[in-house]
């Protein structure tokens, strides 16, 4: 509601993995005149356990939200995007879908799957003039992500970013998304990897003490 007041957006509460909620969302969008761009940003991580200690409920949640939810929303809106003639789908994934790491097995599995789904979608929708973009951020410091992943442990969440002078911000990622979906439609920025300079690679993160 706060965002709606600031931007004029129309808020619709929905669980993207529930068919009835997705149908309600599509109906609300159709009533508002439809869309030409779908930005899939719902997702997240739960837990940092190694596979040997994996919690089934965490893995099921990550696959349900990141993969099945993205599929359901995309499937529901594709007819509208095709009919528009110049549709765009942008999936916000993660560099966790490119490189695995200890304690990331469940999130890696979800984001690798979402990465593969995005690539397949690009091949399938080109003939409908629907461009498909993937944005893959590295270390982004937000109030929610690490805190949610680590079960609300604020101290553990803060250690994720400890010593990193300038991690990415949500605004940084939003700027890239805005650019990617507003360039001329014949331009498709297939895969965009965003990292802070301090994160030269998945295995190299500079921390200053």
PDB file of C-alpha atoms in Angstrom:
ATOM      1  CA  UNK A   1       0.000   0.000   0.000  1.00  0.00           C
ATOM      2  CA  UNK A   2       2.898   2.355   0.763  1.00  0.00           C
ATOM      3  CA  UNK A   3       4.474   1.625  -2.616  1.00  0.00           C
ATOM      4  CA  UNK A   4       1.128   2.117  -4.316  1.00  0.00           C
ATOM      5  CA  UNK A   5       0.765   5.521  -2.699  1.00  0.00           C
ATOM      6  CA  UNK A   6       4.246   6.498  -3.896  1.00  0.00           C
ATOM      7  CA  UNK A   7       3.997   5.160  -7.448  1.00  0.00           C
ATOM      8  CA  UNK A   8       0.374   4.724  -8.419  1.00  0.00           C
ATOM      9  CA  UNK A   9       0.843   0.959  -8.692  1.00  0.00           C
ATOM     10  CA  UNK A  10      -2.157  -1.282  -8.026  1.00  0.00           C
ATOM     11  CA  UNK A  11      -1.373  -3.796  -5.253  1.00  0.00           C
ATOM     12  CA  UNK A  12      -2.778  -7.325  -5.553  1.00  0.00           C
ATOM     13  CA  UNK A  13      -1.947  -9.754  -2.765  1.00  0.00           C
ATOM     14  CA  UNK A  14      -1.161 -13.198  -4.182  1.00  0.00           C
ATOM     15  CA  UNK A  15       0.779 -16.394  -3.580  1.00  0.00           C
ATOM     16  CA  UNK A  16       2.349 -16.957  -6.987  1.00  0.00           C
ATOM     17  CA  UNK A  17       2.432 -20.716  -6.504  1.00  0.00           C
ATOM     18  CA  UNK A  18      -1.340 -20.963  -5.903  1.00  0.00           C
ATOM     19  CA  UNK A  19      -3.471 -21.303  -9.032  1.00  0.00           C
ATOM     20  CA  UNK A  20      -6.470 -19.406  -7.647  1.00  0.00           C
ATOM     21  CA  UNK A  21      -4.280 -16.485  -6.591  1.00  0.00           C
ATOM     22  CA  UNK A  22      -2.584 -16.391  -9.989  1.00  0.00           C
ATOM     23  CA  UNK A  23      -5.968 -16.372 -11.734  1.00  0.00           C
ATOM     24  CA  UNK A  24      -7.127 -13.526  -9.484  1.00  0.00           C
ATOM     25  CA  UNK A  25      -3.982 -11.555 -10.308  1.00  0.00           C
ATOM     26  CA  UNK A  26      -4.405 -12.059 -14.049  1.00  0.00           C
ATOM     27  CA  UNK A  27      -8.037 -10.958 -13.802  1.00  0.00           C
ATOM     28  CA  UNK A  28      -7.047  -7.797 -11.947  1.00  0.00           C
ATOM     29  CA  UNK A  29      -4.416  -6.980 -14.559  1.00  0.00           C
ATOM     30  CA  UNK A  30      -6.814  -7.591 -17.435  1.00  0.00           C
ATOM     31  CA  UNK A  31      -9.361  -5.308 -15.784  1.00  0.00           C
ATOM     32  CA  UNK A  32      -6.695  -2.640 -15.581  1.00  0.00           C
ATOM     33  CA  UNK A  33      -5.883  -2.795 -19.286  1.00  0.00           C
ATOM     34  CA  UNK A  34      -3.249  -5.517 -19.472  1.00  0.00           C
ATOM     35  CA  UNK A  35       0.555  -5.411 -19.565  1.00  0.00           C
ATOM     36  CA  UNK A  36       3.390  -5.586 -22.064  1.00  0.00           C
ATOM     37  CA  UNK A  37       6.081  -6.475 -19.495  1.00  0.00           C
ATOM     38  CA  UNK A  38       6.270  -9.134 -16.784  1.00  0.00           C
ATOM     39  CA  UNK A  39       9.021  -8.841 -14.176  1.00  0.00           C
ATOM     40  CA  UNK A  40       9.355 -11.974 -12.037  1.00  0.00           C
ATOM     41  CA  UNK A  41      11.077 -10.976  -8.809  1.00  0.00           C
ATOM     42  CA  UNK A  42       9.330 -13.223  -6.275  1.00  0.00           C
ATOM     43  CA  UNK A  43      11.670 -15.776  -4.743  1.00  0.00           C
ATOM     44  CA  UNK A  44      14.139 -16.224  -1.940  1.00  0.00           C
ATOM     45  CA  UNK A  45      16.334 -18.588   0.027  1.00  0.00           C
ATOM     46  CA  UNK A  46      15.746 -20.556   3.189  1.00  0.00           C
ATOM     47  CA  UNK A  47      18.556 -22.034   5.212  1.00  0.00           C
ATOM     48  CA  UNK A  48      22.274 -22.455   4.644  1.00  0.00           C
ATOM     49  CA  UNK A  49      22.551 -26.145   5.474  1.00  0.00           C
ATOM     50  CA  UNK A  50      24.856 -28.503   3.643  1.00  0.00           C
ATOM     51  CA  UNK A  51      23.080 -31.207   1.637  1.00  0.00           C
ATOM     52  CA  UNK A  52      23.831 -33.779   4.346  1.00  0.00           C
ATOM     53  CA  UNK A  53      21.765 -31.694   6.765  1.00  0.00           C
ATOM     54  CA  UNK A  54      19.185 -30.400   4.286  1.00  0.00           C
ATOM     55  CA  UNK A  55      15.707 -29.647   5.581  1.00  0.00           C
ATOM     56  CA  UNK A  56      13.114 -30.972   3.165  1.00  0.00           C
ATOM     57  CA  UNK A  57      10.667 -28.189   3.943  1.00  0.00           C
ATOM     58  CA  UNK A  58      13.259 -25.521   3.069  1.00  0.00           C
ATOM     59  CA  UNK A  59      14.070 -27.130  -0.276  1.00  0.00           C
ATOM     60  CA  UNK A  60      10.400 -27.601  -1.120  1.00  0.00           C
ATOM     61  CA  UNK A  61       9.684 -23.937  -0.321  1.00  0.00           C
ATOM     62  CA  UNK A  62      12.580 -22.699  -2.470  1.00  0.00           C
ATOM     63  CA  UNK A  63      11.606 -24.845  -5.446  1.00  0.00           C
ATOM     64  CA  UNK A  64       7.928 -23.948  -5.049  1.00  0.00           C
ATOM     65  CA  UNK A  65       8.479 -20.194  -4.958  1.00  0.00           C
ATOM     66  CA  UNK A  66      11.485 -19.698  -7.234  1.00  0.00           C
ATOM     67  CA  UNK A  67      10.681 -22.280  -9.895  1.00  0.00           C
ATOM     68  CA  UNK A  68       7.029 -23.361  -9.803  1.00  0.00           C
ATOM     69  CA  UNK A  69       5.783 -19.895  -8.886  1.00  0.00           C
ATOM     70  CA  UNK A  70       7.745 -18.233 -11.678  1.00  0.00           C
ATOM     71  CA  UNK A  71       6.459 -20.831 -14.120  1.00  0.00           C
ATOM     72  CA  UNK A  72       2.823 -20.327 -13.084  1.00  0.00           C
ATOM     73  CA  UNK A  73       2.958 -16.545 -13.323  1.00  0.00           C
ATOM     74  CA  UNK A  74       4.749 -16.672 -16.668  1.00  0.00           C
ATOM     75  CA  UNK A  75       2.396 -19.279 -18.112  1.00  0.00           C
ATOM     76  CA  UNK A  76      -0.619 -17.249 -17.021  1.00  0.00           C
ATOM     77  CA  UNK A  77       0.580 -13.992 -18.594  1.00  0.00           C
ATOM     78  CA  UNK A  78       2.113 -15.301 -21.825  1.00  0.00           C
ATOM     79  CA  UNK A  79      -1.144 -15.100 -23.826  1.00  0.00           C
ATOM     80  CA  UNK A  80      -1.436 -11.418 -22.875  1.00  0.00           C
ATOM     81  CA  UNK A  81       2.209 -10.727 -23.725  1.00  0.00           C
ATOM     82  CA  UNK A  82       1.945 -12.531 -27.068  1.00  0.00           C
ATOM     83  CA  UNK A  83      -1.226 -10.653 -27.961  1.00  0.00           C
ATOM     84  CA  UNK A  84       0.492  -7.354 -27.233  1.00  0.00           C
ATOM     85  CA  UNK A  85       2.970  -8.063 -30.014  1.00  0.00           C
ATOM     86  CA  UNK A  86       5.965  -6.625 -28.133  1.00  0.00           C
ATOM     87  CA  UNK A  87       6.035  -8.525 -24.865  1.00  0.00           C
ATOM     88  CA  UNK A  88       8.875  -8.769 -22.367  1.00  0.00           C
ATOM     89  CA  UNK A  89       9.550 -11.251 -19.572  1.00  0.00           C
ATOM     90  CA  UNK A  90      12.345 -10.460 -17.132  1.00  0.00           C
ATOM     91  CA  UNK A  91      13.348 -13.029 -14.537  1.00  0.00           C
ATOM     92  CA  UNK A  92      15.396 -11.864 -11.580  1.00  0.00           C
ATOM     93  CA  UNK A  93      17.467 -14.887 -10.575  1.00  0.00           C
ATOM     94  CA  UNK A  94      20.936 -14.996  -9.020  1.00  0.00           C
ATOM     95  CA  UNK A  95      24.571 -15.833  -9.638  1.00  0.00           C
ATOM     96  CA  UNK A  96      23.682 -18.805  -7.410  1.00  0.00           C
ATOM     97  CA  UNK A  97      22.190 -20.209 -10.610  1.00  0.00           C
ATOM     98  CA  UNK A  98      25.618 -20.148 -12.248  1.00  0.00           C
ATOM     99  CA  UNK A  99      28.045 -21.268  -9.525  1.00  0.00           C
ATOM    100  CA  UNK A 100      27.367 -23.547  -6.561  1.00  0.00           C
ATOM    101  CA  UNK A 101      28.734 -23.060  -3.069  1.00  0.00           C
ATOM    102  CA  UNK A 102      28.777 -24.904   0.258  1.00  0.00           C
ATOM    103  CA  UNK A 103      25.564 -24.389   2.172  1.00  0.00           C
ATOM    104  CA  UNK A 104      23.749 -23.218  -0.931  1.00  0.00           C
ATOM    105  CA  UNK A 105      22.567 -26.528  -2.358  1.00  0.00           C
ATOM    106  CA  UNK A 106      18.849 -25.848  -2.128  1.00  0.00           C
ATOM    107  CA  UNK A 107      19.077 -22.271  -3.372  1.00  0.00           C
ATOM    108  CA  UNK A 108      21.540 -23.335  -6.073  1.00  0.00           C
ATOM    109  CA  UNK A 109      19.118 -26.041  -7.202  1.00  0.00           C
ATOM    110  CA  UNK A 110      16.241 -23.567  -7.380  1.00  0.00           C
ATOM    111  CA  UNK A 111      18.189 -20.875  -9.211  1.00  0.00           C
ATOM    112  CA  UNK A 112      19.881 -23.292 -11.632  1.00  0.00           C
ATOM    113  CA  UNK A 113      16.377 -24.539 -12.474  1.00  0.00           C
ATOM    114  CA  UNK A 114      15.056 -21.008 -12.937  1.00  0.00           C
ATOM    115  CA  UNK A 115      18.072 -20.182 -15.130  1.00  0.00           C
ATOM    116  CA  UNK A 116      17.377 -23.225 -17.308  1.00  0.00           C
ATOM    117  CA  UNK A 117      13.687 -22.394 -17.526  1.00  0.00           C
ATOM    118  CA  UNK A 118      14.494 -18.841 -18.602  1.00  0.00           C
ATOM    119  CA  UNK A 119      16.753 -20.033 -21.402  1.00  0.00           C
ATOM    120  CA  UNK A 120      14.117 -22.458 -22.645  1.00  0.00           C
ATOM    121  CA  UNK A 121      11.476 -19.729 -22.538  1.00  0.00           C
ATOM    122  CA  UNK A 122      13.655 -17.437 -24.664  1.00  0.00           C
ATOM    123  CA  UNK A 123      13.884 -20.091 -27.371  1.00  0.00           C
ATOM    124  CA  UNK A 124      10.168 -20.816 -27.245  1.00  0.00           C
ATOM    125  CA  UNK A 125       8.885 -17.227 -27.295  1.00  0.00           C
ATOM    126  CA  UNK A 126      11.149 -15.580 -29.886  1.00  0.00           C
ATOM    127  CA  UNK A 127       8.664 -16.400 -32.653  1.00  0.00           C
ATOM    128  CA  UNK A 128       5.991 -14.519 -30.684  1.00  0.00           C
ATOM    129  CA  UNK A 129       8.238 -11.430 -30.412  1.00  0.00           C
ATOM    130  CA  UNK A 130       8.421 -11.877 -26.649  1.00  0.00           C
ATOM    131  CA  UNK A 131      11.909 -11.045 -25.436  1.00  0.00           C
ATOM    132  CA  UNK A 132      13.181 -12.858 -22.357  1.00  0.00           C
ATOM    133  CA  UNK A 133      15.765 -11.258 -20.082  1.00  0.00           C
ATOM    134  CA  UNK A 134      17.576 -12.691 -17.074  1.00  0.00           C
ATOM    135  CA  UNK A 135      19.194 -10.507 -14.421  1.00  0.00           C
ATOM    136  CA  UNK A 136      21.532 -12.353 -12.051  1.00  0.00           C
ATOM    137  CA  UNK A 137      22.734 -10.306  -9.071  1.00  0.00           C
ATOM    138  CA  UNK A 138      25.580 -11.217  -6.772  1.00  0.00           C
ATOM    139  CA  UNK A 139      25.814  -9.812  -3.242  1.00  0.00           C
ATOM    140  CA  UNK A 140      22.905  -7.429  -2.654  1.00  0.00           C
ATOM    141  CA  UNK A 141      22.355  -5.985   0.804  1.00  0.00           C
ATOM    142  CA  UNK A 142      18.680  -5.621   1.647  1.00  0.00           C
ATOM    143  CA  UNK A 143      16.770  -5.645   4.896  1.00  0.00           C
ATOM    144  CA  UNK A 144      15.027  -8.918   4.128  1.00  0.00           C
ATOM    145  CA  UNK A 145      17.058 -11.455   2.146  1.00  0.00           C
ATOM    146  CA  UNK A 146      19.739 -12.722   4.551  1.00  0.00           C
ATOM    147  CA  UNK A 147      17.498 -12.183   7.578  1.00  0.00           C
ATOM    148  CA  UNK A 148      14.768 -14.333   6.068  1.00  0.00           C
ATOM    149  CA  UNK A 149      17.220 -16.958   4.864  1.00  0.00           C
ATOM    150  CA  UNK A 150      18.815 -17.302   8.300  1.00  0.00           C
ATOM    151  CA  UNK A 151      15.578 -17.602  10.220  1.00  0.00           C
ATOM    152  CA  UNK A 152      15.499 -14.069  11.584  1.00  0.00           C
ATOM    153  CA  UNK A 153      18.998 -14.203  13.132  1.00  0.00           C
ATOM    154  CA  UNK A 154      20.004 -10.545  12.758  1.00  0.00           C
ATOM    155  CA  UNK A 155      23.607 -11.088  13.857  1.00  0.00           C
ATOM    156  CA  UNK A 156      24.142 -13.919  11.386  1.00  0.00           C
ATOM    157  CA  UNK A 157      22.498 -11.904   8.626  1.00  0.00           C
ATOM    158  CA  UNK A 158      24.797  -8.937   9.269  1.00  0.00           C
ATOM    159  CA  UNK A 159      27.873 -11.190   9.045  1.00  0.00           C
ATOM    160  CA  UNK A 160      26.967 -11.986   5.434  1.00  0.00           C
ATOM    161  CA  UNK A 161      27.882  -8.399   4.520  1.00  0.00           C
ATOM    162  CA  UNK A 162      30.530  -7.776   7.176  1.00  0.00           C
ATOM    163  CA  UNK A 163      33.549  -5.889   5.853  1.00  0.00           C
ATOM    164  CA  UNK A 164      32.123  -5.453   2.358  1.00  0.00           C
ATOM    165  CA  UNK A 165      32.314  -1.709   1.819  1.00  0.00           C
ATOM    166  CA  UNK A 166      29.847  -1.388  -1.025  1.00  0.00           C
ATOM    167  CA  UNK A 167      27.598  -4.355  -1.683  1.00  0.00           C
ATOM    168  CA  UNK A 168      24.906  -3.868  -4.287  1.00  0.00           C
ATOM    169  CA  UNK A 169      21.677  -2.223  -3.178  1.00  0.00           C
ATOM    170  CA  UNK A 170      18.107  -2.936  -4.213  1.00  0.00           C
ATOM    171  CA  UNK A 171      18.188   0.376  -6.079  1.00  0.00           C
ATOM    172  CA  UNK A 172      21.195  -0.792  -8.124  1.00  0.00           C
ATOM    173  CA  UNK A 173      19.320  -3.875  -9.252  1.00  0.00           C
ATOM    174  CA  UNK A 174      16.135  -1.910  -9.943  1.00  0.00           C
ATOM    175  CA  UNK A 175      18.079   0.502 -12.161  1.00  0.00           C
ATOM    176  CA  UNK A 176      19.413  -2.363 -14.257  1.00  0.00           C
ATOM    177  CA  UNK A 177      15.951  -3.916 -14.555  1.00  0.00           C
ATOM    178  CA  UNK A 178      14.463  -0.577 -15.600  1.00  0.00           C
ATOM    179  CA  UNK A 179      17.115  -0.161 -18.282  1.00  0.00           C
ATOM    180  CA  UNK A 180      16.742  -3.720 -19.585  1.00  0.00           C
ATOM    181  CA  UNK A 181      12.971  -3.463 -20.085  1.00  0.00           C
ATOM    182  CA  UNK A 182      12.970   0.038 -21.594  1.00  0.00           C
ATOM    183  CA  UNK A 183      15.619  -0.276 -24.318  1.00  0.00           C
ATOM    184  CA  UNK A 184      14.130  -0.612 -27.832  1.00  0.00           C
ATOM    185  CA  UNK A 185      12.247  -3.888 -28.106  1.00  0.00           C
ATOM    186  CA  UNK A 186      14.527  -5.400 -30.750  1.00  0.00           C
ATOM    187  CA  UNK A 187      17.352  -5.290 -28.167  1.00  0.00           C
ATOM    188  CA  UNK A 188      17.359  -8.366 -25.910  1.00  0.00           C
ATOM    189  CA  UNK A 189      19.805  -8.288 -23.007  1.00  0.00           C
ATOM    190  CA  UNK A 190      19.796 -12.047 -22.589  1.00  0.00           C
ATOM    191  CA  UNK A 191      21.926 -12.563 -19.476  1.00  0.00           C
ATOM    192  CA  UNK A 192      22.969  -9.735 -17.163  1.00  0.00           C
ATOM    193  CA  UNK A 193      25.293 -10.537 -14.247  1.00  0.00           C
ATOM    194  CA  UNK A 194      25.617  -7.779 -11.642  1.00  0.00           C
ATOM    195  CA  UNK A 195      28.165  -7.898  -8.858  1.00  0.00           C
ATOM    196  CA  UNK A 196      29.732  -5.320  -6.586  1.00  0.00           C
ATOM    197  CA  UNK A 197      33.355  -4.593  -7.457  1.00  0.00           C
ATOM    198  CA  UNK A 198      34.336  -6.226  -4.158  1.00  0.00           C
ATOM    199  CA  UNK A 199      32.898  -9.523  -5.434  1.00  0.00           C
ATOM    200  CA  UNK A 200      35.236 -10.311  -8.296  1.00  0.00           C
ATOM    201  CA  UNK A 201      33.838 -13.851  -8.550  1.00  0.00           C
ATOM    202  CA  UNK A 202      31.696 -16.212  -6.550  1.00  0.00           C
ATOM    203  CA  UNK A 203      34.779 -17.407  -4.669  1.00  0.00           C
ATOM    204  CA  UNK A 204      36.419 -13.965  -4.234  1.00  0.00           C
ATOM    205  CA  UNK A 205      34.750 -11.418  -1.980  1.00  0.00           C
ATOM    206  CA  UNK A 206      36.902  -8.659  -0.525  1.00  0.00           C
ATOM    207  CA  UNK A 207      36.208  -7.885   3.134  1.00  0.00           C
ATOM    208  CA  UNK A 208      37.999  -5.104   4.976  1.00  0.00           C
ATOM    209  CA  UNK A 209      38.560  -5.448   8.709  1.00  0.00           C
TER     210      UNK A 209
END
